[in-house]
Short mmCIF file of C-alpha atoms in Angstrom, two decimals:
data_model
loop_
_atom_site.label_atom_id
_atom_site.label_comp_id
_atom_site.label_asym_id
_atom_site.label_seq_id
_atom_site.Cartn_x
_atom_site.Cartn_y
_atom_site.Cartn_z
CA MET A 1 190.22 222.14 -136.07
CA LYS A 2 189.73 224.52 -133.14
CA TYR A 3 186.09 225.27 -132.36
CA LEU A 4 184.87 227.21 -129.31
CA GLY A 5 188.10 226.50 -127.47
CA LEU A 6 188.10 222.76 -128.17
CA VAL A 7 190.57 221.13 -130.58
CA LEU A 8 188.75 218.53 -132.69
CA ASP A 9 190.37 215.78 -134.74
CA GLY A 10 189.08 213.28 -137.27
CA ARG A 11 188.79 210.47 -134.72
CA TRP A 12 187.21 212.54 -131.94
CA SER A 13 189.94 211.28 -129.64
CA PHE A 14 190.72 214.78 -128.25
CA GLU A 15 194.40 213.88 -127.94
CA GLU A 16 195.40 217.15 -129.61
CA HIS A 17 193.12 219.02 -127.22
CA PHE A 18 194.81 217.42 -124.21
CA LYS A 19 198.26 218.07 -125.69
CA LEU A 20 197.51 221.79 -125.81
CA LEU A 21 195.56 221.85 -122.55
CA VAL A 22 198.27 220.38 -120.32
CA PRO A 23 200.89 223.14 -121.01
CA ARG A 24 198.27 225.83 -120.39
CA ILE A 25 197.35 224.36 -117.02
CA GLU A 26 201.03 223.83 -116.20
CA LYS A 27 201.73 227.51 -116.83
CA ALA A 28 198.84 228.58 -114.60
CA VAL A 29 199.93 226.20 -111.82
CA GLY A 30 203.49 227.53 -112.01
CA ALA A 31 202.21 231.08 -111.60
CA LEU A 32 200.10 230.06 -108.60
CA HIS A 33 203.09 228.45 -106.91
CA ARG A 34 204.74 231.85 -106.71
CA LEU A 35 201.60 233.42 -105.25
CA LEU A 36 200.75 230.77 -102.65
CA PRO A 37 203.58 230.11 -100.18
CA ASN A 38 203.02 227.65 -97.33
CA LEU A 39 203.66 230.23 -94.63
CA GLY A 40 201.83 233.51 -95.01
CA GLY A 41 200.36 234.40 -98.34
CA PRO A 42 196.65 234.59 -99.20
CA ARG A 43 194.02 233.16 -96.87
CA GLU A 44 192.15 229.98 -97.70
CA GLU A 45 189.27 231.68 -99.51
CA ILE A 46 191.67 233.28 -101.98
CA ARG A 47 193.53 230.00 -102.46
CA ARG A 48 190.25 228.29 -103.31
CA LEU A 49 189.47 231.02 -105.81
CA TYR A 50 192.82 230.43 -107.55
CA ALA A 51 192.28 226.66 -107.48
CA GLY A 52 188.87 227.25 -109.06
CA VAL A 53 190.54 229.02 -111.97
CA VAL A 54 192.67 225.96 -112.68
CA ARG A 55 189.65 223.68 -112.28
CA SER A 56 187.66 225.75 -114.77
CA MET A 57 190.50 225.66 -117.29
CA ALA A 58 190.86 221.89 -116.95
CA LEU A 59 187.13 221.11 -117.16
CA TYR A 60 186.20 223.41 -120.02
CA GLY A 61 184.11 221.39 -122.48
CA ALA A 62 184.14 218.33 -120.18
CA PRO A 63 180.71 217.03 -121.33
CA VAL A 64 182.23 216.56 -124.81
CA TRP A 65 185.53 214.87 -123.94
CA SER A 66 185.08 213.32 -120.45
CA HIS A 67 184.67 209.78 -121.84
CA ARG A 68 187.98 210.16 -123.69
CA LEU A 69 190.02 211.31 -120.68
CA THR A 70 189.41 208.02 -118.85
CA GLY A 71 190.75 206.05 -121.81
CA THR A 72 193.79 208.31 -122.37
CA ARG A 73 195.98 207.24 -119.47
CA ARG A 74 199.03 209.44 -120.05
CA PHE A 75 197.04 212.67 -120.32
CA LYS A 76 194.88 211.73 -117.35
CA THR A 77 198.02 211.07 -115.29
CA LYS A 78 199.51 214.41 -116.28
CA ILE A 79 196.36 216.40 -115.54
CA LEU A 80 195.96 214.72 -112.15
CA SER A 81 199.60 215.44 -111.30
CA LEU A 82 198.93 219.13 -111.95
CA GLN A 83 195.82 218.93 -109.76
CA ARG A 84 198.00 217.48 -107.01
CA ARG A 85 200.28 220.52 -107.15
CA VAL A 86 197.31 222.87 -106.86
CA ALA A 87 195.82 220.89 -103.96
CA ILE A 88 199.14 220.96 -102.11
CA ARG A 89 199.23 224.75 -102.35
CA LEU A 90 195.62 224.90 -101.23
CA VAL A 91 196.33 223.04 -97.99
CA ARG A 92 199.84 224.52 -97.49
CA GLY A 93 201.38 221.07 -97.66
CA TYR A 94 204.84 219.74 -98.46
CA ARG A 95 205.47 218.69 -102.04
CA THR A 96 206.16 215.12 -100.87
CA ILE A 97 202.56 214.32 -99.92
CA SER A 98 200.56 212.07 -102.22
CA PHE A 99 197.79 212.95 -104.64
CA GLU A 100 195.17 211.25 -102.46
CA ALA A 101 196.29 213.07 -99.31
CA ALA A 102 196.45 216.49 -100.97
CA THR A 103 193.08 216.29 -102.73
CA LEU A 104 191.30 214.80 -99.70
CA LEU A 105 192.63 217.49 -97.38
CA ALA A 106 191.60 220.13 -99.93
CA CYS A 107 188.14 218.52 -100.54
CA PHE A 108 189.04 218.64 -104.25
CA PRO A 109 187.79 215.46 -106.00
CA PRO A 110 189.92 214.11 -108.87
CA LEU A 111 189.34 215.98 -112.12
CA ASP A 112 188.31 212.84 -114.00
CA ILE A 113 185.45 212.36 -111.53
CA LEU A 114 184.47 216.03 -111.84
CA ALA A 115 184.53 215.77 -115.64
CA GLU A 116 182.13 212.82 -115.52
CA ARG A 117 179.92 214.77 -113.10
CA ASP A 118 179.77 217.76 -115.46
CA ALA A 119 178.91 215.47 -118.37
CA ARG A 120 176.01 213.90 -116.45
CA VAL A 121 174.67 217.31 -115.38
CA TYR A 122 174.81 218.57 -118.95
CA ASN A 123 173.14 215.50 -120.44
CA GLN A 124 170.34 215.44 -117.87
CA THR A 125 169.72 219.19 -118.11
CA ARG A 126 169.60 218.98 -121.88
CA ALA A 127 167.16 216.05 -121.75
CA LEU A 128 164.87 217.96 -119.36
CA ARG A 129 164.80 221.05 -121.53
CA GLN A 130 164.19 219.09 -124.69
CA SER A 131 161.29 217.20 -123.12
CA GLY A 132 159.47 220.16 -121.59
CA GLY A 133 161.23 223.36 -122.54
CA SER A 134 163.54 225.37 -120.31
CA ALA A 135 160.60 227.34 -118.86
CA SER A 136 159.06 224.15 -117.44
CA TYR A 137 161.96 223.59 -115.05
CA PRO A 138 162.81 226.38 -112.60
CA ALA A 139 166.34 227.07 -111.47
CA SER A 140 165.68 225.24 -108.18
CA VAL A 141 165.12 221.96 -110.05
CA LEU A 142 168.35 222.33 -111.99
CA GLU A 143 170.22 223.25 -108.80
CA ALA A 144 168.86 220.13 -107.10
CA LEU A 145 170.11 218.09 -110.05
CA ARG A 146 173.59 219.58 -109.67
CA ARG A 147 173.63 218.82 -105.94
CA GLN A 148 172.55 215.26 -106.63
CA GLU A 149 175.37 214.76 -109.12
CA GLN A 150 177.83 216.36 -106.70
CA ARG A 151 176.84 213.80 -104.06
CA ARG A 152 177.23 211.05 -106.63
CA ALA A 153 180.73 212.31 -107.44
CA HIS A 154 181.61 212.22 -103.73
CA THR A 155 180.28 208.65 -103.51
CA THR A 156 182.45 207.62 -106.47
CA TRP A 157 185.49 209.26 -104.88
CA TYR A 158 184.78 207.60 -101.53
CA ALA A 159 184.51 204.18 -103.18
CA ARG A 160 187.83 204.74 -104.95
CA LEU A 161 189.57 205.74 -101.72
CA ARG A 162 188.22 202.69 -99.91
CA GLY A 163 190.10 200.39 -102.26
CA ASP A 164 193.05 198.35 -101.02
CA ARG A 165 195.43 200.68 -102.83
CA TYR A 166 194.62 203.76 -100.72
CA ALA A 167 192.72 202.77 -97.58
CA HIS A 168 195.86 202.09 -95.52
CA LYS A 169 197.40 205.50 -96.19
CA ARG A 170 197.65 207.84 -93.22
CA VAL A 171 195.41 210.71 -94.36
CA VAL A 172 192.87 208.48 -96.11
CA SER A 173 192.47 206.16 -93.13
CA ALA A 174 192.07 209.17 -90.81
CA ILE A 175 189.40 210.99 -92.84
CA LEU A 176 187.38 208.20 -94.48
CA PRO A 177 185.40 207.28 -91.32
CA ALA A 178 184.12 210.89 -91.26
CA PHE A 179 184.20 211.53 -95.01
CA GLU A 180 180.83 213.31 -95.33
CA ALA A 181 181.45 215.48 -92.28
CA TRP A 182 184.90 216.37 -93.61
CA MET A 183 183.49 217.39 -97.00
CA ARG A 184 180.94 219.65 -95.26
CA ARG A 185 183.51 221.42 -93.10
CA LYS A 186 183.51 225.18 -93.68
CA ARG A 187 186.98 225.66 -92.24
CA ARG A 188 189.57 223.34 -93.76
CA VAL A 189 193.20 222.96 -92.73
CA THR A 190 196.14 225.10 -91.68
CA PHE A 191 199.84 224.67 -92.29
CA ARG A 192 200.32 222.93 -88.91
CA LEU A 193 197.23 220.74 -89.18
CA THR A 194 198.34 219.56 -92.62
CA GLN A 195 201.69 218.55 -91.13
CA VAL A 196 200.01 216.61 -88.31
CA LEU A 197 197.58 214.79 -90.61
CA THR A 198 200.15 213.89 -93.26
CA GLY A 199 203.18 213.31 -91.02
CA HIS A 200 205.22 215.36 -93.52
CA GLY A 201 206.74 218.27 -91.65
CA CYS A 202 209.11 219.14 -88.84
CA PHE A 203 208.98 215.68 -87.25
CA GLY A 204 212.04 213.57 -86.51
CA GLU A 205 210.65 210.53 -88.32
CA TYR A 206 210.00 212.50 -91.52
CA LEU A 207 213.28 214.46 -91.42
CA CYS A 208 215.22 211.23 -90.92
CA ARG A 209 213.39 209.56 -93.81
CA ILE A 210 214.32 212.34 -96.27
CA GLY A 211 217.92 212.47 -95.06
CA CYS A 212 217.84 215.79 -93.19
CA GLU A 213 218.46 214.18 -89.79
CA ALA A 214 220.61 211.23 -88.74
CA THR A 215 217.98 209.80 -86.37
CA ALA A 216 214.22 210.05 -85.83
CA VAL A 217 214.59 211.33 -82.27
CA CYS A 218 212.29 214.26 -81.44
CA HIS A 219 214.08 217.54 -80.82
CA HIS A 220 211.60 218.57 -78.13
CA CYS A 221 211.15 215.53 -75.90
CA GLY A 222 213.82 213.06 -77.02
CA ALA A 223 211.30 210.33 -77.80
CA ASP A 224 212.08 207.76 -80.48
#
């Protein structure tokens, strides 16, 4: 049964919802790929606006189904792979960079973490309003609650990146020591800066690794 944009099933597993959601996001991401080239194209503010559209589509109704996404591995993997494609376009990166590198450069926490954040904000806001009425809590209180949950989401993401699986990676190891400062940066990354931070670009080592050059020798200085 479809109700307010959510597909409900008898087990409340939301598998049917995810099955229909993934193609919709995939279509939107494909359209954005044509609009957001690495060189030229819209400036960063516009790219973030487009990424926000995909984020809103993916997180619609998250307070209802967030606990199911974590337990549904294949749909979670698919949704995160689509997020990776959006993040790569946001930072003007090469399609070979990893999910962790792309999302960290873009300051775009994984969607499963954002879904859990939205669920906590909804539950706490609902509890406040039920206990004292919506008039008892001004907008500033609710905004403070959202900021608190946003910081908690960043802490969860930071802890995940510090794990043995990711900490040794080039971008993660470069940014983690200054994680909070990086997340507060107003100006993010450019095409060239993304290449330098990821090592994926017009470098001899990278071109040799993907088979475009016979050796890793630098074209400019001849260094190994």
